[in-house]
Every structure is written in C-alpha cells, then in structure tokens.
Short mmCIF file of C-alpha atoms and ligand atoms in Angstrom, two decimals:
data_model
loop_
_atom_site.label_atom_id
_atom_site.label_comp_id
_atom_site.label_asym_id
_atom_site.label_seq_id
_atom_site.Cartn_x
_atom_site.Cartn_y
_atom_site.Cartn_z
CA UNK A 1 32.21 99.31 99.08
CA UNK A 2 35.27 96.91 99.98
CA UNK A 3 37.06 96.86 96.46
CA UNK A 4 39.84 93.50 96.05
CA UNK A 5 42.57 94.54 93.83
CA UNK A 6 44.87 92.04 92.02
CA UNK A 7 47.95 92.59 90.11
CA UNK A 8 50.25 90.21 88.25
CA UNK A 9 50.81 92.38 84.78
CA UNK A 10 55.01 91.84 85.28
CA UNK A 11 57.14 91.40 88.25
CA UNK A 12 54.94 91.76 91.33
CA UNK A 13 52.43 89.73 92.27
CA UNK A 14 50.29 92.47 94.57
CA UNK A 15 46.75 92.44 96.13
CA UNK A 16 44.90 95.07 98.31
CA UNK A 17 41.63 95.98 99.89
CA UNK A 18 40.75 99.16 99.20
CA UNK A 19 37.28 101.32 100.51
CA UNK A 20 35.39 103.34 97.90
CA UNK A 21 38.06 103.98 95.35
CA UNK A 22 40.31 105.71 98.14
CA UNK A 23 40.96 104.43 101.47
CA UNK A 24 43.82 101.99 101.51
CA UNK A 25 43.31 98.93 104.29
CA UNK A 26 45.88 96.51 102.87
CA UNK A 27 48.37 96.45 100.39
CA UNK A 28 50.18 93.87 100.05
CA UNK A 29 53.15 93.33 97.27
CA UNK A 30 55.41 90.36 96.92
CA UNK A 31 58.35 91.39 94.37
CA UNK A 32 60.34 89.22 92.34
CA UNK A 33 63.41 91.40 91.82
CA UNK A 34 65.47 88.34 93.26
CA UNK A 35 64.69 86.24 90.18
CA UNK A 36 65.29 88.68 87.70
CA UNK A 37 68.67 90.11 89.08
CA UNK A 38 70.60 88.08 87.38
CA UNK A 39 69.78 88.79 83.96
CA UNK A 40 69.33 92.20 84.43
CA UNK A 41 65.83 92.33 83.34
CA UNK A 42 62.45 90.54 83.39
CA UNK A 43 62.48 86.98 82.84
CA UNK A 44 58.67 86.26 81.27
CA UNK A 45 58.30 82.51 81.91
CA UNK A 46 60.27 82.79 85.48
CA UNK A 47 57.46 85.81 86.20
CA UNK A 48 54.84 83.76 85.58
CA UNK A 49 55.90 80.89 87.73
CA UNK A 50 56.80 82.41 90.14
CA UNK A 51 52.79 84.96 89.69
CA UNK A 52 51.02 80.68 89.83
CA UNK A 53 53.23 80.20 93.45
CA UNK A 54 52.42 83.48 95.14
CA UNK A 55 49.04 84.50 94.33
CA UNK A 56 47.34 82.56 96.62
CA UNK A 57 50.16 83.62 99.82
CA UNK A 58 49.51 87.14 98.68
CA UNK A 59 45.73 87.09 98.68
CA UNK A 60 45.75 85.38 102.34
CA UNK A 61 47.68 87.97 103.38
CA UNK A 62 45.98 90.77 101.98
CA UNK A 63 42.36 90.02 102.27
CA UNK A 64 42.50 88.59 105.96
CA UNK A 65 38.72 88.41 106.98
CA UNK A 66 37.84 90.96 104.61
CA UNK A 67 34.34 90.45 102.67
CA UNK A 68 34.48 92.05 99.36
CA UNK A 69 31.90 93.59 96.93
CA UNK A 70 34.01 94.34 93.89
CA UNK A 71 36.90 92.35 92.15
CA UNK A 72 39.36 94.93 90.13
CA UNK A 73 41.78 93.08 88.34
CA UNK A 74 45.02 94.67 86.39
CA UNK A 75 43.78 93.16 82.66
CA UNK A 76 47.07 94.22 80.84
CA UNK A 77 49.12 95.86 79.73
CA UNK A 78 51.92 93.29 80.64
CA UNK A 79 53.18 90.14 79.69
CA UNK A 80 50.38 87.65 78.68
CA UNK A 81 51.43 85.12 80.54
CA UNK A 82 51.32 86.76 83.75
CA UNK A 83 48.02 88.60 83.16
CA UNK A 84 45.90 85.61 82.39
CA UNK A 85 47.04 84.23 85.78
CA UNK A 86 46.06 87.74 87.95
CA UNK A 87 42.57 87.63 85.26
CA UNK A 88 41.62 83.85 85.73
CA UNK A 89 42.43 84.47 89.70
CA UNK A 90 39.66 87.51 89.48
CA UNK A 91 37.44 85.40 87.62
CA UNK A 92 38.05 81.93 89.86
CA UNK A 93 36.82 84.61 92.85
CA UNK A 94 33.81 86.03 91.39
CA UNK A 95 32.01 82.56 90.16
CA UNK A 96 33.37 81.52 93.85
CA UNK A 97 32.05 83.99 95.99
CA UNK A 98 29.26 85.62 93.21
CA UNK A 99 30.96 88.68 93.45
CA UNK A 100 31.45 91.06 90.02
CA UNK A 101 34.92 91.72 88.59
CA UNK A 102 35.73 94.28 86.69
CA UNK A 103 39.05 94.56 84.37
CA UNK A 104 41.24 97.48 84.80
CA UNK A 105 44.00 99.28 82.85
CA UNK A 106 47.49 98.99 84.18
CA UNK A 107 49.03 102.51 83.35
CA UNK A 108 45.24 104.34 83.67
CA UNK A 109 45.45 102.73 87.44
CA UNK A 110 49.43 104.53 87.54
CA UNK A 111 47.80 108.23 86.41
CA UNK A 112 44.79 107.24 89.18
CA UNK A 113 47.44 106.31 92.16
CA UNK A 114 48.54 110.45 92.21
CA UNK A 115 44.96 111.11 92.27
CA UNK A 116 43.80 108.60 94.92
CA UNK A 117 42.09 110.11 97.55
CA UNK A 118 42.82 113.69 96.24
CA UNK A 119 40.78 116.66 95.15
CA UNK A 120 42.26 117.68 91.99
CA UNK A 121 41.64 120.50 90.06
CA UNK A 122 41.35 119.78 86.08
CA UNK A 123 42.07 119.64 83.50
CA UNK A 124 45.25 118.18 84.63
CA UNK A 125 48.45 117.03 83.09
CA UNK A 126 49.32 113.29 83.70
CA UNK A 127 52.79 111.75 82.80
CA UNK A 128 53.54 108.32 83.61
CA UNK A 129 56.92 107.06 83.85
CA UNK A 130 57.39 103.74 84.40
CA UNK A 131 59.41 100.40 83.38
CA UNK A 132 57.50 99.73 80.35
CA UNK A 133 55.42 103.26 79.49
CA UNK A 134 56.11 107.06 79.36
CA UNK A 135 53.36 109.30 78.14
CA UNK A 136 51.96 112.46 78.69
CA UNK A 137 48.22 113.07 78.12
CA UNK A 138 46.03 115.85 79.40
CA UNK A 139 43.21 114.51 81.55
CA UNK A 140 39.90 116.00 81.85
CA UNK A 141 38.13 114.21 84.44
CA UNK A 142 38.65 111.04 85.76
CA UNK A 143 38.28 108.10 82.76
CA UNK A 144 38.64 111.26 80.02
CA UNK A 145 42.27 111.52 78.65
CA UNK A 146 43.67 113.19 75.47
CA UNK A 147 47.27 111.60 74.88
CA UNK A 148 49.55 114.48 73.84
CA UNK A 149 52.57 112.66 73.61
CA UNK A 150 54.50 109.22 74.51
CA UNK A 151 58.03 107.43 73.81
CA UNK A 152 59.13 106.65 70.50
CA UNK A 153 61.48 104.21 71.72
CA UNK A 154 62.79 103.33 75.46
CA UNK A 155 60.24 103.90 77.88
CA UNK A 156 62.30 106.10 80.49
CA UNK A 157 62.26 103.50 83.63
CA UNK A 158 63.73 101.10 80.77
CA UNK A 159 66.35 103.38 80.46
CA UNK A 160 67.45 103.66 83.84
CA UNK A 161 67.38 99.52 84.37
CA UNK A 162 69.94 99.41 80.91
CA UNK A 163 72.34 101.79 81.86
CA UNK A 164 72.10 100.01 85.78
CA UNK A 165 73.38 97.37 83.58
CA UNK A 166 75.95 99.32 81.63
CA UNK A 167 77.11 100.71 84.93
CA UNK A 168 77.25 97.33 86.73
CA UNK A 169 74.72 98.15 89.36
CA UNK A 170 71.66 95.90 90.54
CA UNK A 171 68.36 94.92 89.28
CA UNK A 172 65.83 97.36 89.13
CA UNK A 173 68.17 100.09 87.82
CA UNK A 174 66.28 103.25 88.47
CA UNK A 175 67.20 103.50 92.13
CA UNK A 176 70.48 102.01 91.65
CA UNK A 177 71.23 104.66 89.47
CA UNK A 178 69.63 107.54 91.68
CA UNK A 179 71.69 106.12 94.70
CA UNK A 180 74.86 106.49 92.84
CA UNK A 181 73.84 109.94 91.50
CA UNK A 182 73.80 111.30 94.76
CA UNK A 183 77.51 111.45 94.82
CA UNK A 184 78.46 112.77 91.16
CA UNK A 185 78.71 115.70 89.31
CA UNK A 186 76.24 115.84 86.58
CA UNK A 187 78.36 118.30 84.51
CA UNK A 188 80.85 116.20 84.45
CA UNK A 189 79.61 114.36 81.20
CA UNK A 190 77.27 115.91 78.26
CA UNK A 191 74.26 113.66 77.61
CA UNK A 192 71.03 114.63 75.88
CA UNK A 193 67.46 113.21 75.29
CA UNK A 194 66.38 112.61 72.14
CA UNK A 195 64.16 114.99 70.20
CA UNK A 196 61.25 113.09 67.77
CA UNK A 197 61.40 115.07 64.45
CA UNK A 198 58.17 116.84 63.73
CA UNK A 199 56.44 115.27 67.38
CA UNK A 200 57.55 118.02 69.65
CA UNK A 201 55.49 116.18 72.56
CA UNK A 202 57.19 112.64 72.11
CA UNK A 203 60.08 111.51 73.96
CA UNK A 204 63.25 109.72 73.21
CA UNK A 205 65.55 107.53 75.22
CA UNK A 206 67.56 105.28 73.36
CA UNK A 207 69.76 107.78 71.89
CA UNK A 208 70.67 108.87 75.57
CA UNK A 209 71.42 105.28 76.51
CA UNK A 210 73.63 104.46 73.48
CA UNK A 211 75.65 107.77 74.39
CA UNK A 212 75.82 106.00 77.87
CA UNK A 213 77.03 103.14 76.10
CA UNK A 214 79.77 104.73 73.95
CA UNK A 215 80.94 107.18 76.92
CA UNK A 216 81.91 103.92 79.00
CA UNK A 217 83.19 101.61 76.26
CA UNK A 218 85.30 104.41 74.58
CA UNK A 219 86.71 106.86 76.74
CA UNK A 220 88.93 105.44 80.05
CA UNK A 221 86.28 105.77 82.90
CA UNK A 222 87.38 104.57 85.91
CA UNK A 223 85.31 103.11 88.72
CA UNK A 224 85.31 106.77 90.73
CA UNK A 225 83.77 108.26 86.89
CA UNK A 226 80.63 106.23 87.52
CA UNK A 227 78.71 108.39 89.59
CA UNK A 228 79.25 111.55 86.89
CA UNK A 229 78.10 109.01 84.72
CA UNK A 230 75.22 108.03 86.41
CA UNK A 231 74.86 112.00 87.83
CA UNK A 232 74.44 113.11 83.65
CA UNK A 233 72.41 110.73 82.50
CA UNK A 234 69.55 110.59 84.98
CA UNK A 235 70.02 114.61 85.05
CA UNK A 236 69.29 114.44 81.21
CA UNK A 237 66.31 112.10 81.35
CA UNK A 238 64.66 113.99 84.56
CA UNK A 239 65.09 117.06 83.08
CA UNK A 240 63.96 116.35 79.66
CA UNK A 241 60.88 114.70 81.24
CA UNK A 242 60.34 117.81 83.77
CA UNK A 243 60.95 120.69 80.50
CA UNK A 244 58.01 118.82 78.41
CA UNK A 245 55.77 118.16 81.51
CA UNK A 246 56.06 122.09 82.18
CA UNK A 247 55.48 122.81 78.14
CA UNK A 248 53.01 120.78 77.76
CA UNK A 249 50.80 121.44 81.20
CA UNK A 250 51.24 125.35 79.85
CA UNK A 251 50.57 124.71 76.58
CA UNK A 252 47.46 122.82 77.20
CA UNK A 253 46.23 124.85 79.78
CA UNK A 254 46.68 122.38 82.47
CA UNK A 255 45.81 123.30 86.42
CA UNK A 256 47.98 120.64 88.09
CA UNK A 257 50.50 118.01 86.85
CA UNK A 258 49.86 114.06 88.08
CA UNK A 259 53.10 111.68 87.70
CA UNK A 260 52.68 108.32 88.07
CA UNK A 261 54.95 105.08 87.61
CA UNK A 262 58.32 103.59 89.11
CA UNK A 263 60.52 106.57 88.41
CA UNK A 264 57.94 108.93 90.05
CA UNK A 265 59.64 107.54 93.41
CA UNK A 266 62.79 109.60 92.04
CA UNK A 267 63.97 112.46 94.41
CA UNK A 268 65.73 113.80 91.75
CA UNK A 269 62.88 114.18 89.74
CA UNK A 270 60.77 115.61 92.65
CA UNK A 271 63.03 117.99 93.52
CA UNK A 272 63.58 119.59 89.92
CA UNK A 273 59.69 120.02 89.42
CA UNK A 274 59.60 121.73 93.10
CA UNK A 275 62.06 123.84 91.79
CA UNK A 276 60.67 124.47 88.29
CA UNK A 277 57.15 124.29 88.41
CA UNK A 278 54.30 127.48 89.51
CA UNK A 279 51.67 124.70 89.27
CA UNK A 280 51.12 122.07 91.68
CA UNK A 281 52.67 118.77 91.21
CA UNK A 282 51.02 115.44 92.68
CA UNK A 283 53.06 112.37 93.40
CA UNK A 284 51.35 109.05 94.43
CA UNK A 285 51.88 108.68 98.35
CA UNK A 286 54.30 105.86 98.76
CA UNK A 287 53.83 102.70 98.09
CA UNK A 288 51.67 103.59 95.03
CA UNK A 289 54.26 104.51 92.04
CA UNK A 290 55.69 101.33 91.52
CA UNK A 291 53.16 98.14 90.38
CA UNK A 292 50.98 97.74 93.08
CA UNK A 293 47.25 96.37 93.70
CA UNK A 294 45.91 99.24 95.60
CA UNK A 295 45.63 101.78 92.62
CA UNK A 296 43.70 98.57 90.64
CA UNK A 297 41.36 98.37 93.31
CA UNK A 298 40.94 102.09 93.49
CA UNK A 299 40.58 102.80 90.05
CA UNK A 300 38.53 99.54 89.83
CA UNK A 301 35.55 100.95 92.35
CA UNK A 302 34.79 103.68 89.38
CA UNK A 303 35.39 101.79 86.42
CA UNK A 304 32.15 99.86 88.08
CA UNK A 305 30.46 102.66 88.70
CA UNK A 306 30.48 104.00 85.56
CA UNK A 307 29.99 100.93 83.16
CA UNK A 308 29.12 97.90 85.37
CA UNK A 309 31.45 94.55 85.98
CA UNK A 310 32.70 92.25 83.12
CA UNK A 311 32.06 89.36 81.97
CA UNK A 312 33.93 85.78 82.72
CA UNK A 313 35.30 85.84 78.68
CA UNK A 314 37.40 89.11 79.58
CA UNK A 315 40.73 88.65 77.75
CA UNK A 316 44.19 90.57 78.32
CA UNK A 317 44.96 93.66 76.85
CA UNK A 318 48.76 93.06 75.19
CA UNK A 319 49.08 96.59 73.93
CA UNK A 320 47.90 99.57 75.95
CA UNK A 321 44.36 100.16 74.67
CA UNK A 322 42.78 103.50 77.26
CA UNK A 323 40.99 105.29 75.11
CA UNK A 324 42.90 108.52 74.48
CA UNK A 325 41.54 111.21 71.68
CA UNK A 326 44.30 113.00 70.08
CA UNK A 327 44.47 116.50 70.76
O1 KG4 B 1 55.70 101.30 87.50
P1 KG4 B 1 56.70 100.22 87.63
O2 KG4 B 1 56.80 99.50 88.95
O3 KG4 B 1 56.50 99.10 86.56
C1 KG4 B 1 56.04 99.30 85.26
O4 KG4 B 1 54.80 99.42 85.07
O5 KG4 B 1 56.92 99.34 84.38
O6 KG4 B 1 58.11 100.87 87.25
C2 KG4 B 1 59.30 100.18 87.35
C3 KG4 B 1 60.39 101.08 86.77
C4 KG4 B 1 61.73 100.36 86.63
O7 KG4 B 1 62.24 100.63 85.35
C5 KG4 B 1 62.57 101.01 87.71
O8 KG4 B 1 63.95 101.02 87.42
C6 KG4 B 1 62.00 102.41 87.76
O9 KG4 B 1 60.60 102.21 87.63
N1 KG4 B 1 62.29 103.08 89.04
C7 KG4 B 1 63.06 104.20 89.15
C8 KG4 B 1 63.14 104.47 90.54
N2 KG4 B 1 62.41 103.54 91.21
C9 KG4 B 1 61.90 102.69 90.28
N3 KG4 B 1 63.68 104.94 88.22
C10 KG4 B 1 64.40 106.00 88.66
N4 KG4 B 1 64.54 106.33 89.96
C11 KG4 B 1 63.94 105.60 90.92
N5 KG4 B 1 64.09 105.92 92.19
ZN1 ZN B 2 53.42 99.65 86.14
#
C-alpha cells in the first residue's frame, strides 16, 4: 500500500510517499530555518504562515503521479497552529480523493524512523532526542512502550539551539555547536548534566546550560575559548545521554538501543555509543532523525493496520499523549 505522509508539527513543512510502512519513494522536506534565524528560535505565527504557503509546493513535489491508499498525518505534538494546517490538509485529501487518514504521533513516528525497514530484536530501548522531547522508554513491540524516563526541564536538542545562541552561532544550534566542537578540547571546561533527585532515569539540561551561561558571562573567554566551550558542553550532554541509555537498556533487559530525533544526526554521539555500548545501536538512515514526513507515513501504514483510519473530527494532540505504562 502507497502510504502519503504529511508533516507540519513545527518548522518543516515535509511530505513523502512511502510503500508498506518501509520503502521510502519520496521525501520531500522544505525547512524554514531561514525565518527563524534571526531570533534564534521558532517563531509560531511565522511557522504557520509560512506551513499555509508551502504545503501545497511540497505535496506537488512529493506525490508526483503517485495514487495513494492511506493518508498518515503528524497530529501533534507541536505547535497548534501548525498542526491543524498539516491535519485539515490530510482531511481536505481524504473527503477529496475518498481515501482514509489516519493521525499519527510525532515523537512515536521519531522511535519508528530507527526501526524503519529493520528487523529488530526486542524488547528494545528507545531514546529520542530531539528539539522539543528527550525520553527514554523500553519498547516491546512496535505500538507497546513503557516510558522509563524523560526531561524534567530542557529537552536536550533545546539545549544545544540556547547555548548556539549563547555562543553566537546560527540557527538550529545542535550542528552549529557539533561543528565547532570538532576543534576544542572538551577538558578544557567542567560542565555536568543535571541529576533529578529521587528519578534516577530522568534527565536534566537546564542546569548545564546556565553553567554555559555563567562560564561565558563571568570568566574572560575569548573568541579562540569557544570551541572548549562548545567541546564540554555537548561532551556533557552526549555523555550523560549515552551513560543512562547504557543503564537503562541493562537495567531493563533491553536487546538493542533505537535513537531517534535531531541530535541523533550527532557524530559525537554516534561515536561514544560505538565506543561504549556491547549491544547494538540503531540510528535512523539519513534523512529520517530530524522532522520529516517519511517516518509519518511509515509509522502511519501500521497505525491503520492495527486500529483502522480516523475520523474527519480528529483534533491535535498539544501535549504528547502515546500511551506509555510506567514501569
Ligand atoms: O527532531 P527535530 O528535527 O525536531 C523536533 O522534533 O524537535 O530536532 C531538532 C533538534 C534541534 O534542537 C537541533 O538543534 C537538534 O535537533 N540537532 C542537533 C544536531 N542536528 C540537529 N543537535 C546536536 N547535534 C546535531 N548534529
Ligand atoms: Zn521532531
């Protein structure tokens, strides 16, 4: 079955055709990191404008001649705004062409774009780490997920674009920051993660990027400092992120570890779980850690299978709402 996939949840307006949950025939992602540059972060009502002027360009693009059987559409989480435009999009197209739609989660797609066309042996370990989520939960099967732990504060890719800002570097931050890494010594400066009293499993950023902060606005840091800078505080997030991961996947007697999101593009972080880890890790194949349309559509195709299409009165998910049991 030819799956569309649409995604508008923040700053890329993305579409894709995608065969039986796994084989990729278009992708197609317009970004907007031009408009948001300049303040350093998202801009809600300029994403949203700009979602309403390229969704239609996109979808051209992406779907060529393509006949489709299955709508998936990125329902949320993400700015509302932006959502109801990829939703009302999905559902315009399905009363169009009487074609089913079917409403997927944002950051459940992220976990499925490591898995995509994989055999995986669970239970596995999923972290995503992304702009606006990090969270670890142990995954059973595909659509079964115990959350073991998530941020208290920061999500980690949020992290990255502030101290981009603090650092005067470019909009997104993460590989700003990892390009500017690559020439300092992280020893140079002592930063930490946070720790979450009493939640072992959670994570904690903001602490990290207020030490960030202070380093640079008290102590004389010249511009030549700024890759140390940069160098100790991605080494601190990465590595925090890579010690739990490792905990956790052990202490949940996990068979393979799934990262998905923006910072999973990190080389960095690749390269410390090569080093570190005895089980193996899975990294989307690229193209599919940051937003993109191609892990909605894949996801999408067994969301269907297993509970049917939605209806037209679907509404946005605001707050992340995959159902996760506690452990
Ligand atoms: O998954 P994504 O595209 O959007 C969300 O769902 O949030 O992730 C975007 C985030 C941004 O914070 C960006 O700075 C971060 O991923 N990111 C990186 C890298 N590439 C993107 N962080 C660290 N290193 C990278 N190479
Ligand atoms: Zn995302």
């Amino acid at each position: 079955m030819l799956v569309l996939g649409i995604e508008t949840t923040c700053d890329e307006t993305a579409c894709a055709i995608v065969r039986d949950g796994q084989e990729i025939l278009s992708n197609v992602i317009a970004s907007q990191t031009d408009l948001h540059a300049q303040y350093g972060g998202v801009f809600p009502e300029l994403a949203c404008r700009r979602h309403i002027d390229t969704i239609i360009p996109v979808l051209k693009e992406g779907m060529g001649q393509s006949k489709v059987g299955l709508i998936a559409v990125a329902k949320g989480p993400g700015l509302v705004g932006a959502l109801l435009i990829g939703l009302n999009t999905a559902k315009a197209l399905s009363l169009a062409w009487d074609c089913p739609f079917v409403g997927v989660n944002h950051v459940e797609a992220h976990l499925y774009a490591a898995m995509m066309g994989k055999e995986i042996d669970f239970p596995a370990l999923g972290i995503v780490i992304s702009g606006g989520h990090t969270f670890m939960a142990r995954i059973l099967e595909l659509g079964v997920y115990e959350m073991i732990g998530k941020t208290a504060d920061d999500a980690v890719g949020e992290a990255f674009d502030k101290v981009a800002v603090m650092l005067g570097l470019s909009y997104p931050g993460g590989p700003a920051v990892e390009m500017l890494a690559r020439s300092g010594d992280p020893k140079r400066y002592t930063f930490k993660a946070g720790h979450v009293k009493e939640r072992p499993w959670d994570f904690s950023f903001s602490g990290l990027k207020t030490n960030v902060l202070y380093t640079l606005r008290d102590t004389p840091i010249q511009e030549e400092d700024k890759p140390h800078v940069a160098a100790a505080f991605q080494e601190a997030a990465l590595g925090n992120i890579v010690e739990k991961s490792l905990k956790a996947a052990e202490a949940f007697e996990c068979k393979t570890i799934l990262v998905g999101g923006g910072v999973s593009c990190n080389q960095r972080l690749r390269a410390l779980f090569q080093e570190k880890s005895s089980l193996p890790v899975v990294f989307p194949a690229p193209g599919l850690s940051t937003d993109n349309a191609a892990m909605i559509a894949g996801l999408g195709y067994h969301v269907y299978q297993r509970q049917g299409g939605d209806r037209l009165d679907l509404e946005p998910l605001i707050t992340n709402r995959v159902k996760f049991t506690s452990l």
